[in-house]
Tab-separated table of C-alpha atoms and ligand atoms in Angstrom:
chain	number	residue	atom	x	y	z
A	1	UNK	CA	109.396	139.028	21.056
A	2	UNK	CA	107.735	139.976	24.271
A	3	UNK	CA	106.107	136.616	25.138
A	4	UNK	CA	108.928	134.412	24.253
A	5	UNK	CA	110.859	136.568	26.851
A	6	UNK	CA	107.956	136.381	29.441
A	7	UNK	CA	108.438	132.594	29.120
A	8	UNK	CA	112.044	132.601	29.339
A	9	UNK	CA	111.404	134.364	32.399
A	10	UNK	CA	108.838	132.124	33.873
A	11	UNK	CA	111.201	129.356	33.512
A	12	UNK	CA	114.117	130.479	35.070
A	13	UNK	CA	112.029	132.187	38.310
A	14	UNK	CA	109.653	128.697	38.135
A	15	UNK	CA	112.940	126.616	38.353
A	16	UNK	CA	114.874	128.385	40.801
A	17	UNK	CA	111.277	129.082	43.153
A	18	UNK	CA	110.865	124.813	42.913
A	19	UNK	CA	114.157	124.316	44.169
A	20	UNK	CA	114.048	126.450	47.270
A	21	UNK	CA	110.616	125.118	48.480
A	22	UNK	CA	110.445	123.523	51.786
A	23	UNK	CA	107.036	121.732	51.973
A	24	UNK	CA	104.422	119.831	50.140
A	25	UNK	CA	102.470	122.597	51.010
A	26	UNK	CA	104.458	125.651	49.428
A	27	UNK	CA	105.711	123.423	46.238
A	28	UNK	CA	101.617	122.746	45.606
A	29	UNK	CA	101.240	127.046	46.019
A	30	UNK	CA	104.314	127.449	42.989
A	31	UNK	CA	102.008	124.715	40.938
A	32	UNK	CA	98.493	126.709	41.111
A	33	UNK	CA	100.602	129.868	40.461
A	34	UNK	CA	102.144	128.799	37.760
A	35	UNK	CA	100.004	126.287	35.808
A	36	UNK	CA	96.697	126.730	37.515
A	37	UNK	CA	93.742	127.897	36.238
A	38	UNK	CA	94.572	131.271	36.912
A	39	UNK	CA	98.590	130.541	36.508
A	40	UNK	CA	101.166	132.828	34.645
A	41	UNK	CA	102.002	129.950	32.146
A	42	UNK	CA	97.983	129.207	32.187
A	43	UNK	CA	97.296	132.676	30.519
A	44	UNK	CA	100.070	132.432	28.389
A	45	UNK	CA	98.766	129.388	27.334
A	46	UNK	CA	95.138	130.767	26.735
A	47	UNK	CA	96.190	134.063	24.756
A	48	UNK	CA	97.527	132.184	22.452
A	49	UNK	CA	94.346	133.733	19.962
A	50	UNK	CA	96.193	137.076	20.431
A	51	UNK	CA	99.327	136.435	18.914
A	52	UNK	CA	99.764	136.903	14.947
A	53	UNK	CA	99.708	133.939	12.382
A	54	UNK	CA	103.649	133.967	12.585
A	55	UNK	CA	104.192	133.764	16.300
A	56	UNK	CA	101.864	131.286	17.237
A	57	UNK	CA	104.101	128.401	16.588
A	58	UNK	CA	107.128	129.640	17.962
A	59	UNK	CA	105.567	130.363	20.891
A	60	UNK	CA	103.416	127.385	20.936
A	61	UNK	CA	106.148	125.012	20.947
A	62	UNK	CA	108.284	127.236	23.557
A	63	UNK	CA	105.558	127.717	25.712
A	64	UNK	CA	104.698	123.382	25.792
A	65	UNK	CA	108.286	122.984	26.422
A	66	UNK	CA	108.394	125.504	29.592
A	67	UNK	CA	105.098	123.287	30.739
A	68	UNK	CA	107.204	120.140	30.368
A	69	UNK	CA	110.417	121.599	31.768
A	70	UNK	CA	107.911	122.935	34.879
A	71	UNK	CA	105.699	120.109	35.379
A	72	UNK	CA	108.959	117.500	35.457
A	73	UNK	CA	110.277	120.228	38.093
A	74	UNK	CA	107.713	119.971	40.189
A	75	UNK	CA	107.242	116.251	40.332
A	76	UNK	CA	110.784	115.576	41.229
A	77	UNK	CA	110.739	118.032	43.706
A	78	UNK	CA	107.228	116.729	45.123
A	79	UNK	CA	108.856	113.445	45.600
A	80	UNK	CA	111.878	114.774	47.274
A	81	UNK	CA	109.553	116.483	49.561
A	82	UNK	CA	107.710	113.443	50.058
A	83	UNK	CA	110.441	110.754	51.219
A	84	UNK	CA	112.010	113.895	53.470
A	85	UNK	CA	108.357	114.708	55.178
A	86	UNK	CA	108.071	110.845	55.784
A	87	UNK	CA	111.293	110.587	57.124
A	88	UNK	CA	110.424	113.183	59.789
A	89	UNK	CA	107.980	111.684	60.472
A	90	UNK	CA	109.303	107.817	61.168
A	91	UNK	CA	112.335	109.998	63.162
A	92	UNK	CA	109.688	111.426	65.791
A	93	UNK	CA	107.341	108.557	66.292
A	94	UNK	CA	109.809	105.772	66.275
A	95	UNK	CA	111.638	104.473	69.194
A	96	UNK	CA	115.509	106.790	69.550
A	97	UNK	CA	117.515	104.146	70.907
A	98	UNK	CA	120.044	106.674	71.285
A	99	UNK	CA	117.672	108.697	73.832
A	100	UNK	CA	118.472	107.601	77.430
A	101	UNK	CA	115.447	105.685	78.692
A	102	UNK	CA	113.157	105.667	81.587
A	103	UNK	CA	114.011	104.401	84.359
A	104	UNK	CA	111.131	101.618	85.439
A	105	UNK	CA	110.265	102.295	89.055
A	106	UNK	CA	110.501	99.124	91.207
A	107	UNK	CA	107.391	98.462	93.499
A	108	UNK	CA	108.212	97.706	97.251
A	109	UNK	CA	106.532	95.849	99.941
A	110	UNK	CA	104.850	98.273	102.260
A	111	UNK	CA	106.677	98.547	105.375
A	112	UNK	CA	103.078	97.016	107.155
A	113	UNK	CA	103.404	93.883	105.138
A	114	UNK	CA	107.114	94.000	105.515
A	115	UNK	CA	106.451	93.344	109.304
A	116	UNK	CA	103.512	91.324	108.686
A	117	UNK	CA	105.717	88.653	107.065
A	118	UNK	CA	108.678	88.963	109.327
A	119	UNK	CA	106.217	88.002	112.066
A	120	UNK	CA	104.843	85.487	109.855
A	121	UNK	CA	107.980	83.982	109.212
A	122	UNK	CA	108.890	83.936	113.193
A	123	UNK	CA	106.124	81.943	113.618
A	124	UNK	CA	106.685	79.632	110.198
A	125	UNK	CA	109.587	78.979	112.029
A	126	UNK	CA	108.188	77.625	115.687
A	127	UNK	CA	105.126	75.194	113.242
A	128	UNK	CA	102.364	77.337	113.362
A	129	UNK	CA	100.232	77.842	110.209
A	130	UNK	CA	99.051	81.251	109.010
A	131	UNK	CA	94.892	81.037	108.851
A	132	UNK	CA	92.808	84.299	107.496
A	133	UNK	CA	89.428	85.146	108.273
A	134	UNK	CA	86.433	87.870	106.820
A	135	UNK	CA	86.655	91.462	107.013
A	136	UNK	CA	82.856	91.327	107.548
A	137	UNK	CA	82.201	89.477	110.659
A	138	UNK	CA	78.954	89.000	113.263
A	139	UNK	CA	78.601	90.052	116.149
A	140	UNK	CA	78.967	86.050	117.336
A	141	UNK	CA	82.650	85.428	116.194
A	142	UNK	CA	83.740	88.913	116.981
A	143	UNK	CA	82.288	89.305	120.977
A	144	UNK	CA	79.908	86.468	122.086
A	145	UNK	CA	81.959	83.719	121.500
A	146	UNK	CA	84.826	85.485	122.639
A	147	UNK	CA	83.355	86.005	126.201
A	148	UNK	CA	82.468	89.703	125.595
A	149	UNK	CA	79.546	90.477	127.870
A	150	UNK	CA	76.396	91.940	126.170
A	151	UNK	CA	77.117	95.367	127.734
A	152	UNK	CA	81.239	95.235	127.277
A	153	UNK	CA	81.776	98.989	125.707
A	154	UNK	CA	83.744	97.584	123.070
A	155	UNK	CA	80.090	96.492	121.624
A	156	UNK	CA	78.952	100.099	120.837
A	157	UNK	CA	78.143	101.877	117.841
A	158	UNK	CA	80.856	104.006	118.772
A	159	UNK	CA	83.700	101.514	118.955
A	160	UNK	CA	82.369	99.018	116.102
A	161	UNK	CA	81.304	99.998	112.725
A	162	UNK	CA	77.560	98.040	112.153
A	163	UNK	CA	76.471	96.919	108.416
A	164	UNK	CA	72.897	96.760	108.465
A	165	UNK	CA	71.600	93.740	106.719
A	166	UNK	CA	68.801	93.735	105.056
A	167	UNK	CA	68.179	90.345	104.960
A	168	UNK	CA	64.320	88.850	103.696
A	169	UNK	CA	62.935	86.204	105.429
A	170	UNK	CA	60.051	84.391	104.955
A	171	UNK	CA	57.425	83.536	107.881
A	172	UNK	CA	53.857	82.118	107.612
A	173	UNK	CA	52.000	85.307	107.160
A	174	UNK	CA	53.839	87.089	104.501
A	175	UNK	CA	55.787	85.507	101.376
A	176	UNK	CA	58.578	88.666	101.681
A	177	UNK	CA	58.943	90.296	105.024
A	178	UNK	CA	61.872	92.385	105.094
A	179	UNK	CA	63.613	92.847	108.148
A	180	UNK	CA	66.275	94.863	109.798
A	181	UNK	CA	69.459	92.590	111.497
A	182	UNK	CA	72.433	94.599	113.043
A	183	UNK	CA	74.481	91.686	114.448
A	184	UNK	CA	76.809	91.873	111.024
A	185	UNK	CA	79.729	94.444	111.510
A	186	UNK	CA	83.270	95.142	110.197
A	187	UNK	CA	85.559	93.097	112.693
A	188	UNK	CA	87.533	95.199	115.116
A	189	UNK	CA	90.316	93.251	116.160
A	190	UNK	CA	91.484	89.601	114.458
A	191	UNK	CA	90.238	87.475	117.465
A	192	UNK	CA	87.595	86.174	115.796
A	193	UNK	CA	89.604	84.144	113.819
A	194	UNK	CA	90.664	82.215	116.618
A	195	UNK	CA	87.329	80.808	117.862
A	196	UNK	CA	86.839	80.133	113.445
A	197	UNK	CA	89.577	77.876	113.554
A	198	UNK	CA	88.943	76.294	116.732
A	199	UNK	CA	85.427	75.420	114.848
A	200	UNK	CA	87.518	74.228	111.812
A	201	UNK	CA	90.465	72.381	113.390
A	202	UNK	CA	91.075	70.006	115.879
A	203	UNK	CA	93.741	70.722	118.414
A	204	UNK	CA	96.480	70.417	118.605
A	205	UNK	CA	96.044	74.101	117.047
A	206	UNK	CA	99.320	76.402	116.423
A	207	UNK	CA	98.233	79.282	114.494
A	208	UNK	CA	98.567	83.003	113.386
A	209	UNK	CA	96.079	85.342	111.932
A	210	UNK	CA	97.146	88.708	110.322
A	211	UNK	CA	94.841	90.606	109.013
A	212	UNK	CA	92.839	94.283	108.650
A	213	UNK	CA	90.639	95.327	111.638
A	214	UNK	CA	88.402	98.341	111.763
A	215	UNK	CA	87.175	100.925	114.222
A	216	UNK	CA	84.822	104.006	114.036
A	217	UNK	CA	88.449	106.538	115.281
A	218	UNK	CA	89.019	109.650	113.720
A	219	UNK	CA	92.842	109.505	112.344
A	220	UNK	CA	95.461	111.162	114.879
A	221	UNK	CA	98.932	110.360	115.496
A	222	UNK	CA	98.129	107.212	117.623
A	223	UNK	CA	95.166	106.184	116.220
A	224	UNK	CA	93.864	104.829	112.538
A	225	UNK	CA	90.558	103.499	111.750
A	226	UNK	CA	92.025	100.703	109.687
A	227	UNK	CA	94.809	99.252	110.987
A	228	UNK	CA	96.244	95.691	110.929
A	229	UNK	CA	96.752	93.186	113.613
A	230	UNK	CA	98.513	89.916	113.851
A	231	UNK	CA	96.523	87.156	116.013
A	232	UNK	CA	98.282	84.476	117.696
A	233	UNK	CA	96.181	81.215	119.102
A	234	UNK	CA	97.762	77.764	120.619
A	235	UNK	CA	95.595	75.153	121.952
A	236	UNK	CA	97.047	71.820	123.151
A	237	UNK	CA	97.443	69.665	126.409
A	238	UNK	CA	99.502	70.927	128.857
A	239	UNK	CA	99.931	74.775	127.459
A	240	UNK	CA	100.917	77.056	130.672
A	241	UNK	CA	101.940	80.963	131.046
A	242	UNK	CA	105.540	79.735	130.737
A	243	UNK	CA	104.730	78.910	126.861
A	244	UNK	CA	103.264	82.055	126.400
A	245	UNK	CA	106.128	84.069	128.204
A	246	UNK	CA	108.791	82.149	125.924
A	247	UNK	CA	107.098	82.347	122.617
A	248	UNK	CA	106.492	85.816	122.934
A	249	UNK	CA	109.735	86.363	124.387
A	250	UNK	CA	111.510	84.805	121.588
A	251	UNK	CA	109.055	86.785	119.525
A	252	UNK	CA	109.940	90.468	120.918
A	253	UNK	CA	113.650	89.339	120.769
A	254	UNK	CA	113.617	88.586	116.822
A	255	UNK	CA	111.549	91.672	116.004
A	256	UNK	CA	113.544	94.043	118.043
A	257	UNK	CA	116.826	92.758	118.729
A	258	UNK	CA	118.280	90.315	121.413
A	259	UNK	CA	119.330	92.554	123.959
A	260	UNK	CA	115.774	94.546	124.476
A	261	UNK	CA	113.985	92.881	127.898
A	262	UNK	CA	110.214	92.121	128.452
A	263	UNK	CA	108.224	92.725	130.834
A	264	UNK	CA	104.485	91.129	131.571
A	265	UNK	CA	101.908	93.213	132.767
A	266	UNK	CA	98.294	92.342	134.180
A	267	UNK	CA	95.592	93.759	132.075
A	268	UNK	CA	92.302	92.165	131.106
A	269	UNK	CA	90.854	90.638	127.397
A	270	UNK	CA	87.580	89.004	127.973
A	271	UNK	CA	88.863	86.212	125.677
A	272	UNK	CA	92.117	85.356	128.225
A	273	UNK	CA	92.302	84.592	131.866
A	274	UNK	CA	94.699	85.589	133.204
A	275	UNK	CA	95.356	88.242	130.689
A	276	UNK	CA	98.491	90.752	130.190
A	277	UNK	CA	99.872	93.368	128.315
A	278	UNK	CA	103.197	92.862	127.348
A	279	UNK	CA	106.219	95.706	126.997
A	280	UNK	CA	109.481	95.607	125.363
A	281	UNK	CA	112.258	98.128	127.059
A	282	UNK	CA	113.004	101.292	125.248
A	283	UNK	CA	115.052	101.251	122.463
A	284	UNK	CA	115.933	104.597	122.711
A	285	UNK	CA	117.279	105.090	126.020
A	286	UNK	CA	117.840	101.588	126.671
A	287	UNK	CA	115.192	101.528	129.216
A	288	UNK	CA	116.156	104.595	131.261
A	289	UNK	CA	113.311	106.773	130.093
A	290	UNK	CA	112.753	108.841	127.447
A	291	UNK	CA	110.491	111.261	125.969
A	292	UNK	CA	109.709	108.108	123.326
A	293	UNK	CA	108.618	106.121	126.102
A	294	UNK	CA	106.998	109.032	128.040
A	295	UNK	CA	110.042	108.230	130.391
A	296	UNK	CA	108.843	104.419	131.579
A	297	UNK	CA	111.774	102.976	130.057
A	298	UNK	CA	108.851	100.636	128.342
A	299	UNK	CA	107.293	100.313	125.094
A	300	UNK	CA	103.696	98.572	125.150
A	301	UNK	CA	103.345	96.048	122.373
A	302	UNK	CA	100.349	93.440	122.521
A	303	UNK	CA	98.326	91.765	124.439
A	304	UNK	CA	98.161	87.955	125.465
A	305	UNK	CA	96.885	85.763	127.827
A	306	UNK	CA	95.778	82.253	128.409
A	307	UNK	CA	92.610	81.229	126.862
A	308	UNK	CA	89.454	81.668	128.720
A	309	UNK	CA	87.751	78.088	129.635
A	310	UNK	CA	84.780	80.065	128.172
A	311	UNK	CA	86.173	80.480	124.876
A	312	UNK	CA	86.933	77.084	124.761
A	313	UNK	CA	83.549	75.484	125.386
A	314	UNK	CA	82.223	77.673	122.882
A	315	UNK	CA	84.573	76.120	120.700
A	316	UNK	CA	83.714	72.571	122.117
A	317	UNK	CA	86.857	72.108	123.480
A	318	UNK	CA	87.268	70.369	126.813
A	319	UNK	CA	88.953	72.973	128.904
A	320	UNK	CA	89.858	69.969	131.193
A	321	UNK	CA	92.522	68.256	128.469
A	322	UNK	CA	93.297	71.552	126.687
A	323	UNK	CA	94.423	74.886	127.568
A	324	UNK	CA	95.654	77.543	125.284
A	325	UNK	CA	97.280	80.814	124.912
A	326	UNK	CA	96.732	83.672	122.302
A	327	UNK	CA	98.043	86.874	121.822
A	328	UNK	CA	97.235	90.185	119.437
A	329	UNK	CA	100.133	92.433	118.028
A	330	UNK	CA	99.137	95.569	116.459
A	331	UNK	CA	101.875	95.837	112.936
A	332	UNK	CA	101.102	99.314	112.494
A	333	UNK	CA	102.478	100.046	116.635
A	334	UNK	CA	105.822	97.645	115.707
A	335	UNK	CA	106.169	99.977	113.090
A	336	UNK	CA	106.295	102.833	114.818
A	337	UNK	CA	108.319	101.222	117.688
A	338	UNK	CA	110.783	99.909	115.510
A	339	UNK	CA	111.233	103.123	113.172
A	340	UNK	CA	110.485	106.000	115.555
A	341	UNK	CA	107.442	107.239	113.847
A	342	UNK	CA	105.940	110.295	115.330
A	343	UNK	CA	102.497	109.920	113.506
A	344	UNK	CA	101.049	106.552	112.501
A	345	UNK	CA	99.080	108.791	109.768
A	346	UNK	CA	102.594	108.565	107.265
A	347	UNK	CA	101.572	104.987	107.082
A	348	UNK	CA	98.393	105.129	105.099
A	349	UNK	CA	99.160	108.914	102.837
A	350	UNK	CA	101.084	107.083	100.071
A	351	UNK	CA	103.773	109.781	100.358
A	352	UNK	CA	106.814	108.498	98.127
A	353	UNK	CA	109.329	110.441	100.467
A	354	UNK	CA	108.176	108.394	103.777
A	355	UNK	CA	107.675	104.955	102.149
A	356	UNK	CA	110.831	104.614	100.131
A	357	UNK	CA	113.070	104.797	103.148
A	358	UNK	CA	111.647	100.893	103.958
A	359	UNK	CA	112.344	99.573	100.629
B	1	DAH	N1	92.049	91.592	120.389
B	1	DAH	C1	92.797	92.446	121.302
B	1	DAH	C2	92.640	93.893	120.887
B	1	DAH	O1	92.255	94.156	119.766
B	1	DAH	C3	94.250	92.077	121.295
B	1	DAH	C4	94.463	90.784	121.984
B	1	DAH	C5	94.692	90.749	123.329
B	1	DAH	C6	94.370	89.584	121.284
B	1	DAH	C7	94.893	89.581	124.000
B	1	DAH	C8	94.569	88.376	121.958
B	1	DAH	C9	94.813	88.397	123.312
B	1	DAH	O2	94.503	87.207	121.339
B	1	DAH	O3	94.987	87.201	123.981
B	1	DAH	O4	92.891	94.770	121.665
């Protein structure tokens, strides 16, 4: 009989189709093939009218038991399918503790604050404190109280970056009348912290100040227009030039080794009187001259002086029991001393390359 052997067939093609199937996805295209509505066994199933009074039970019964054998086929193989699918899936999103793992860069101090806190800790050392100050400073703190004559050309818009304040005031004829102040700038060197803590302290006063400092310069090799300076101040009785000469001395000596020499140089600082700038020899020739020290055998690194009696009675401190030196170091020019940089630009790029070779 034709339709007993068509089932026979179906079975055996059903069974061995379920077994090969990879996927959810395939196994649920066998199903609708086979016992969907449109399905092979489905039509068997629905011609059963066709058939004579004698075959219909034969058939009957063989065709239910090819639906059992199927359906039971399928499920076991949908489960099968299942657990393996899930498995996949837990293997890719879970953590492979067999798979090597990655390595957790280690941050670094920047090479500025690496010299920043060596200094620091020089001056830990000798009893000074460390005092900070704003990034946002007037015009007072920053010149006029550090002797800077109205006209000194360190004042200009071209040398100082100026916030305009718009700052309301009120007067008798108008509630609101807004009006423009300029005396508020960015500070351009870390002086101004001296004359804060002369305010704030009484002497005896042996402090440092390091800190940012801006100035309206377009980037080169020498110049930034952030940069970072280190601000010295001592005020007590009896201070002369020889403190400042062995303090900074001692200074140059830890930062760049014992055997470089010093050497003091007149300059002027409106601040100071007398004032100097002060130069450690070469490191690279040794103080014969070199292209790195455009063959002066020197290396300029700060200025210093003694505090200007000035400075002092705007700080209401009797220049007559008192004196004082101070002194500004520039950490971005120790850097460059000390490591042979030929462009202070490296220090601000964030290049990997040029910053791990400090850490
Ligand atoms: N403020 C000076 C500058 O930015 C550096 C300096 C010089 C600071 C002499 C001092 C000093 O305290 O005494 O160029």
């Amino acid at each position: 009989m034709s339709v007993l052997h068509n089932l026979d067939r179906i079975e055996q093609e059903a069974l061995l189709d379920i077994t090969q199937k990879q996927t959810l996805e395939e196994l649920d295209q066998v199903r609708v093939a086979l016992i969907g509505k449109k399905g092979s066994l489905t039509q068997i199933l629905r011609s059963m009218n066709t058939l004579t009074v004698e075959e219909r039970p034969k058939v009957g019964k063989r065709a239910n038991e090819v639906q059992r054998t199927i359906e039971g086929a399928l499920a076991e193989k949908k489960e099968e399918l299942a657990a393996k699918e899930l498995e996949q899936r837990i293997s890719q999103s879970a953590l492979d503790i067999t798979l090597p793992g990655r390595r957790q860069a280690h941050g670094a101090r920047h090479v500025i604050s690496q010299i920043v806190r060596e200094i620091e800790s020089i001056f830990i050392g000798l009893g000074y404190t460390v005092e900070t100050g704003p990034y946002v400073e007037t015009e007072y703190y920053n010149f006029t109280s550090l002797n800077a004559p109205q006209d000194h050309p360190s004042r200009s818009p071209r040398d100082t970056f100026y916030i305009e304040d718009l700052t309301e005031s009120c007067d008798e004829k108008s509630a609101f009348s807004a009006h423009l102040v300029s005396d508020v700038l960015l500070r351009t060197q870390t002086s101004p912290v001296q004359m804060r803590v002369m305010e704030a302290q009484e002497p005896p006063i042996y402090m440092l100040s390091p800190g940012r400092v801006f100035r309206p310069d377009t980037p080169d090799a020498n110049h930034l227009p952030q940069f970072t300076q280190i601000e010295g101040l001592v005020v007590d009785k009896g201070i002369t030039f020889a403190d400042l000469k062995g303090t900074l001395d001692h200074m140059t000596r830890a930062l760049f080794g014992q055997d470089r020499k010093t050497r003091y140089r007149p300059h002027f600082f409106p601040f100071t009187e007398p004032s100097c700038e002060v130069d450690v020899s070469c490191g690279v020739c040794g103080g014969n001259g070199c292209r790195f020290c455009n063959h002066t055998g020197w290396l300029e690194i700060l200025g210093a002086g003694m505090v200007d009696p000035n400075v002092l009675a705007y700080a209401k401190i009797d220049a007559d029991v008192y004196s004082g030196f101070a002194f500004g170091i520039g950490a971005e020019r120790v850097a460059a001393l000390r490591y042979n940089l030929p462009d202070l630009r490296l220090l601000t790029t964030g290049d990997m390359r040029f910053l791990k070779q400090f850490s």
